[in-house]
Amino acid sequence: MITPPPCTGNVSDKWDARFIDLARHISGWSKDPSTKVGCVVVGEDREIRSTGFNGFPRGIEDDSDRLGDREQKYPLICHAEENAIMHAARIGVSLKGCVAYVTWPPCTRCTRSLIQAGIVEVVYPKDIEIPERWEQDFEMSMSMMEEAGINARSA
């Protein structure tokens, strides 16, 4: 197991803790208890721009008819970050320059989405340890974010 790097950002610990707690609350809406992850995307004035959780994207019902629908516009199972990004796109909210607070560091798939959305910082809890099976993906994600100029830190 590896431990993520410590907090190095300029945002106050108080606000970091509030948004991480909100992301944890949102993660409870996940339909899959083994992958409960929440995401809160916050703008420069600390306003919440979008939220997401692992599971079905907002606006897609969890029913058997949808499971067999191959022409569906969005993927059925969506990670928290992607869910928040898709929700923002549907309501016309730009996430460029925003901070994403997540309950778990993003995977490489979500990292690509965060880069494309223009997220400038990703904050995740400091009290987590990355299991060995996810270490390589975690390291790749951190490297991708660093190359893209995204500040990734634990709080």
PDB file of C-alpha atoms in Angstrom:
ATOM      1  CA  MET A   1       0.000   0.000   0.000  1.00  0.00           C
ATOM      2  CA  ILE A   2       1.044   3.570  -0.618  1.00  0.00           C
ATOM      3  CA  THR A   3      -0.085   6.681   1.200  1.00  0.00           C
ATOM      4  CA  PRO A   4      -1.080   9.742  -0.889  1.00  0.00           C
ATOM      5  CA  PRO A   5       0.958  12.954  -0.502  1.00  0.00           C
ATOM      6  CA  PRO A   6      -0.011  15.417   2.256  1.00  0.00           C
ATOM      7  CA  CYS A   7      -2.011  18.602   1.771  1.00  0.00           C
ATOM      8  CA  THR A   8      -0.003  21.397   0.161  1.00  0.00           C
ATOM      9  CA  GLY A   9      -2.776  23.694  -1.076  1.00  0.00           C
ATOM     10  CA  ASN A  10      -3.752  27.201  -0.068  1.00  0.00           C
ATOM     11  CA  VAL A  11      -7.423  26.538   0.687  1.00  0.00           C
ATOM     12  CA  SER A  12      -8.257  26.522   4.371  1.00  0.00           C
ATOM     13  CA  ASP A  13      -8.537  23.183   6.119  1.00  0.00           C
ATOM     14  CA  LYS A  14     -12.042  24.162   7.259  1.00  0.00           C
ATOM     15  CA  TRP A  15     -13.392  24.399   3.695  1.00  0.00           C
ATOM     16  CA  ASP A  16     -11.496  21.311   2.557  1.00  0.00           C
ATOM     17  CA  ALA A  17     -13.095  19.336   5.387  1.00  0.00           C
ATOM     18  CA  ARG A  18     -16.588  20.646   4.582  1.00  0.00           C
ATOM     19  CA  PHE A  19     -16.404  19.701   0.911  1.00  0.00           C
ATOM     20  CA  ILE A  20     -14.838  16.304   1.624  1.00  0.00           C
ATOM     21  CA  ASP A  21     -17.646  15.624   4.144  1.00  0.00           C
ATOM     22  CA  LEU A  22     -20.228  16.611   1.522  1.00  0.00           C
ATOM     23  CA  ALA A  23     -18.571  14.283  -1.014  1.00  0.00           C
ATOM     24  CA  ARG A  24     -18.745  11.482   1.585  1.00  0.00           C
ATOM     25  CA  HIS A  25     -22.452  12.188   2.083  1.00  0.00           C
ATOM     26  CA  ILE A  26     -23.061  12.102  -1.682  1.00  0.00           C
ATOM     27  CA  SER A  27     -21.120   8.838  -1.975  1.00  0.00           C
ATOM     28  CA  GLY A  28     -23.857   7.244   0.127  1.00  0.00           C
ATOM     29  CA  TRP A  29     -26.230   7.585  -2.828  1.00  0.00           C
ATOM     30  CA  SER A  30     -24.167   5.031  -4.777  1.00  0.00           C
ATOM     31  CA  LYS A  31     -26.030   1.908  -5.819  1.00  0.00           C
ATOM     32  CA  ASP A  32     -22.902  -0.211  -5.427  1.00  0.00           C
ATOM     33  CA  PRO A  33     -21.732  -0.283  -1.795  1.00  0.00           C
ATOM     34  CA  SER A  34     -18.314  -1.659  -2.799  1.00  0.00           C
ATOM     35  CA  THR A  35     -17.492   1.475  -4.801  1.00  0.00           C
ATOM     36  CA  LYS A  36     -19.007   4.322  -2.825  1.00  0.00           C
ATOM     37  CA  VAL A  37     -17.282   7.410  -4.178  1.00  0.00           C
ATOM     38  CA  GLY A  38     -18.600  10.967  -4.160  1.00  0.00           C
ATOM     39  CA  CYS A  39     -17.468  14.094  -5.999  1.00  0.00           C
ATOM     40  CA  VAL A  40     -18.216  17.780  -5.385  1.00  0.00           C
ATOM     41  CA  VAL A  41     -16.957  20.313  -7.949  1.00  0.00           C
ATOM     42  CA  VAL A  42     -16.447  23.773  -6.471  1.00  0.00           C
ATOM     43  CA  GLY A  43     -15.842  27.087  -8.245  1.00  0.00           C
ATOM     44  CA  GLU A  44     -13.506  29.917  -7.310  1.00  0.00           C
ATOM     45  CA  ASP A  45     -15.980  31.496  -4.879  1.00  0.00           C
ATOM     46  CA  ARG A  46     -16.552  28.150  -3.128  1.00  0.00           C
ATOM     47  CA  GLU A  47     -19.887  27.726  -4.896  1.00  0.00           C
ATOM     48  CA  ILE A  48     -20.848  24.157  -5.762  1.00  0.00           C
ATOM     49  CA  ARG A  49     -20.993  23.737  -9.540  1.00  0.00           C
ATOM     50  CA  SER A  50     -21.844  20.030  -9.746  1.00  0.00           C
ATOM     51  CA  THR A  51     -21.900  16.777  -7.791  1.00  0.00           C
ATOM     52  CA  GLY A  52     -21.682  13.113  -8.687  1.00  0.00           C
ATOM     53  CA  PHE A  53     -21.451   9.616  -7.269  1.00  0.00           C
ATOM     54  CA  ASN A  54     -20.601   6.159  -8.594  1.00  0.00           C
ATOM     55  CA  GLY A  55     -23.572   4.580 -10.305  1.00  0.00           C
ATOM     56  CA  PHE A  56     -26.057   5.608 -12.945  1.00  0.00           C
ATOM     57  CA  PRO A  57     -25.582   9.148 -14.277  1.00  0.00           C
ATOM     58  CA  ARG A  58     -28.243  11.661 -13.275  1.00  0.00           C
ATOM     59  CA  GLY A  59     -31.292  11.468 -15.503  1.00  0.00           C
ATOM     60  CA  ILE A  60     -30.847   7.769 -16.276  1.00  0.00           C
ATOM     61  CA  GLU A  61     -33.207   5.444 -14.474  1.00  0.00           C
ATOM     62  CA  ASP A  62     -32.005   2.248 -12.882  1.00  0.00           C
ATOM     63  CA  ASP A  63     -34.251  -0.260 -14.637  1.00  0.00           C
ATOM     64  CA  SER A  64     -33.865  -3.415 -16.704  1.00  0.00           C
ATOM     65  CA  ASP A  65     -35.002  -1.727 -19.935  1.00  0.00           C
ATOM     66  CA  ARG A  66     -32.051   0.652 -19.765  1.00  0.00           C
ATOM     67  CA  LEU A  67     -29.589  -2.182 -19.105  1.00  0.00           C
ATOM     68  CA  GLY A  68     -30.249  -3.631 -22.556  1.00  0.00           C
ATOM     69  CA  ASP A  69     -30.343  -0.302 -24.410  1.00  0.00           C
ATOM     70  CA  ARG A  70     -27.247  -0.228 -26.628  1.00  0.00           C
ATOM     71  CA  GLU A  71     -28.097   3.140 -28.179  1.00  0.00           C
ATOM     72  CA  GLN A  72     -27.991   4.966 -24.886  1.00  0.00           C
ATOM     73  CA  LYS A  73     -26.181   8.290 -25.014  1.00  0.00           C
ATOM     74  CA  TYR A  74     -24.221   7.870 -21.769  1.00  0.00           C
ATOM     75  CA  PRO A  75     -22.555   4.814 -20.210  1.00  0.00           C
ATOM     76  CA  LEU A  76     -24.689   3.032 -17.635  1.00  0.00           C
ATOM     77  CA  ILE A  77     -22.206   2.803 -14.826  1.00  0.00           C
ATOM     78  CA  CYS A  78     -20.382   6.021 -14.268  1.00  0.00           C
ATOM     79  CA  HIS A  79     -17.653   7.031 -11.848  1.00  0.00           C
ATOM     80  CA  ALA A  80     -18.342   9.947  -9.508  1.00  0.00           C
ATOM     81  CA  GLU A  81     -16.149  12.449 -11.334  1.00  0.00           C
ATOM     82  CA  GLU A  82     -17.613  11.557 -14.735  1.00  0.00           C
ATOM     83  CA  ASN A  83     -21.119  11.748 -13.308  1.00  0.00           C
ATOM     84  CA  ALA A  84     -20.447  15.285 -12.018  1.00  0.00           C
ATOM     85  CA  ILE A  85     -18.915  16.337 -15.348  1.00  0.00           C
ATOM     86  CA  MET A  86     -21.832  14.946 -17.386  1.00  0.00           C
ATOM     87  CA  HIS A  87     -24.352  16.587 -15.058  1.00  0.00           C
ATOM     88  CA  ALA A  88     -22.629  19.961 -15.449  1.00  0.00           C
ATOM     89  CA  ALA A  89     -22.584  19.567 -19.241  1.00  0.00           C
ATOM     90  CA  ARG A  90     -26.322  18.770 -19.317  1.00  0.00           C
ATOM     91  CA  ILE A  91     -27.194  21.896 -17.318  1.00  0.00           C
ATOM     92  CA  GLY A  92     -24.704  24.112 -19.157  1.00  0.00           C
ATOM     93  CA  VAL A  93     -22.270  24.752 -16.287  1.00  0.00           C
ATOM     94  CA  SER A  94     -18.569  25.156 -17.065  1.00  0.00           C
ATOM     95  CA  LEU A  95     -16.151  23.377 -14.739  1.00  0.00           C
ATOM     96  CA  LYS A  96     -13.047  25.082 -16.123  1.00  0.00           C
ATOM     97  CA  GLY A  97     -10.892  26.392 -13.276  1.00  0.00           C
ATOM     98  CA  CYS A  98     -12.834  24.458 -10.609  1.00  0.00           C
ATOM     99  CA  VAL A  99     -11.692  22.179  -7.782  1.00  0.00           C
ATOM    100  CA  ALA A 100     -12.968  18.590  -7.525  1.00  0.00           C
ATOM    101  CA  TYR A 101     -13.346  17.200  -3.986  1.00  0.00           C
ATOM    102  CA  VAL A 102     -13.529  13.409  -4.066  1.00  0.00           C
ATOM    103  CA  THR A 103     -13.709  10.644  -1.478  1.00  0.00           C
ATOM    104  CA  TRP A 104     -11.156   8.554  -3.387  1.00  0.00           C
ATOM    105  CA  PRO A 105      -8.332   9.633  -5.745  1.00  0.00           C
ATOM    106  CA  PRO A 106      -9.523   9.469  -9.366  1.00  0.00           C
ATOM    107  CA  CYS A 107      -8.637   6.532 -11.605  1.00  0.00           C
ATOM    108  CA  THR A 108      -6.958   7.096 -14.969  1.00  0.00           C
ATOM    109  CA  ARG A 109     -10.338   7.043 -16.733  1.00  0.00           C
ATOM    110  CA  CYS A 110     -11.703   9.800 -14.491  1.00  0.00           C
ATOM    111  CA  THR A 111      -8.430  11.712 -14.647  1.00  0.00           C
ATOM    112  CA  ARG A 112      -8.824  12.033 -18.422  1.00  0.00           C
ATOM    113  CA  SER A 113     -12.329  13.412 -17.896  1.00  0.00           C
ATOM    114  CA  LEU A 114     -11.114  15.879 -15.255  1.00  0.00           C
ATOM    115  CA  ILE A 115      -8.370  17.120 -17.590  1.00  0.00           C
ATOM    116  CA  GLN A 116     -10.843  17.591 -20.454  1.00  0.00           C
ATOM    117  CA  ALA A 117     -13.265  19.451 -18.167  1.00  0.00           C
ATOM    118  CA  GLY A 118     -10.569  21.951 -17.144  1.00  0.00           C
ATOM    119  CA  ILE A 119     -10.408  21.047 -13.438  1.00  0.00           C
ATOM    120  CA  VAL A 120      -7.367  22.737 -11.836  1.00  0.00           C
ATOM    121  CA  GLU A 121      -7.210  20.894  -8.515  1.00  0.00           C
ATOM    122  CA  VAL A 122      -8.283  17.536  -7.095  1.00  0.00           C
ATOM    123  CA  VAL A 123      -8.574  17.123  -3.316  1.00  0.00           C
ATOM    124  CA  TYR A 124      -9.104  13.756  -1.624  1.00  0.00           C
ATOM    125  CA  PRO A 125      -9.039  12.567   2.031  1.00  0.00           C
ATOM    126  CA  LYS A 126      -5.665  12.158   3.707  1.00  0.00           C
ATOM    127  CA  ASP A 127      -6.833   9.215   5.806  1.00  0.00           C
ATOM    128  CA  ILE A 128      -6.853   6.653   2.975  1.00  0.00           C
ATOM    129  CA  GLU A 129      -4.333   4.074   1.869  1.00  0.00           C
ATOM    130  CA  ILE A 130      -4.231   2.872  -1.717  1.00  0.00           C
ATOM    131  CA  PRO A 131      -4.444  -0.945  -1.916  1.00  0.00           C
ATOM    132  CA  GLU A 132      -1.685  -2.683  -3.849  1.00  0.00           C
ATOM    133  CA  ARG A 133      -4.003  -3.633  -6.745  1.00  0.00           C
ATOM    134  CA  TRP A 134      -4.692   0.096  -7.423  1.00  0.00           C
ATOM    135  CA  GLU A 135      -1.198   1.458  -6.826  1.00  0.00           C
ATOM    136  CA  GLN A 136      -0.199   1.459 -10.497  1.00  0.00           C
ATOM    137  CA  ASP A 137      -3.426   3.195 -11.562  1.00  0.00           C
ATOM    138  CA  PHE A 138      -3.013   5.732  -8.728  1.00  0.00           C
ATOM    139  CA  GLU A 139       0.556   6.510  -9.784  1.00  0.00           C
ATOM    140  CA  MET A 140      -0.486   6.849 -13.439  1.00  0.00           C
ATOM    141  CA  SER A 141      -3.347   9.176 -12.470  1.00  0.00           C
ATOM    142  CA  MET A 142      -1.069  11.357 -10.353  1.00  0.00           C
ATOM    143  CA  SER A 143       1.431  11.529 -13.214  1.00  0.00           C
ATOM    144  CA  MET A 144      -1.291  12.450 -15.737  1.00  0.00           C
ATOM    145  CA  MET A 145      -2.593  15.215 -13.476  1.00  0.00           C
ATOM    146  CA  GLU A 146       0.896  16.575 -12.865  1.00  0.00           C
ATOM    147  CA  GLU A 147       1.583  16.684 -16.621  1.00  0.00           C
ATOM    148  CA  ALA A 148      -1.736  18.468 -17.174  1.00  0.00           C
ATOM    149  CA  GLY A 149      -0.986  21.033 -14.459  1.00  0.00           C
ATOM    150  CA  ILE A 150      -3.665  19.783 -12.066  1.00  0.00           C
ATOM    151  CA  ASN A 151      -2.731  20.124  -8.390  1.00  0.00           C
ATOM    152  CA  ALA A 152      -3.651  16.796  -6.732  1.00  0.00           C
ATOM    153  CA  ARG A 153      -3.457  16.741  -2.953  1.00  0.00           C
ATOM    154  CA  SER A 154      -4.885  15.117   0.132  1.00  0.00           C
ATOM    155  CA  ALA A 155      -6.637  17.127   2.824  1.00  0.00           C
TER     156      ALA A 155
END
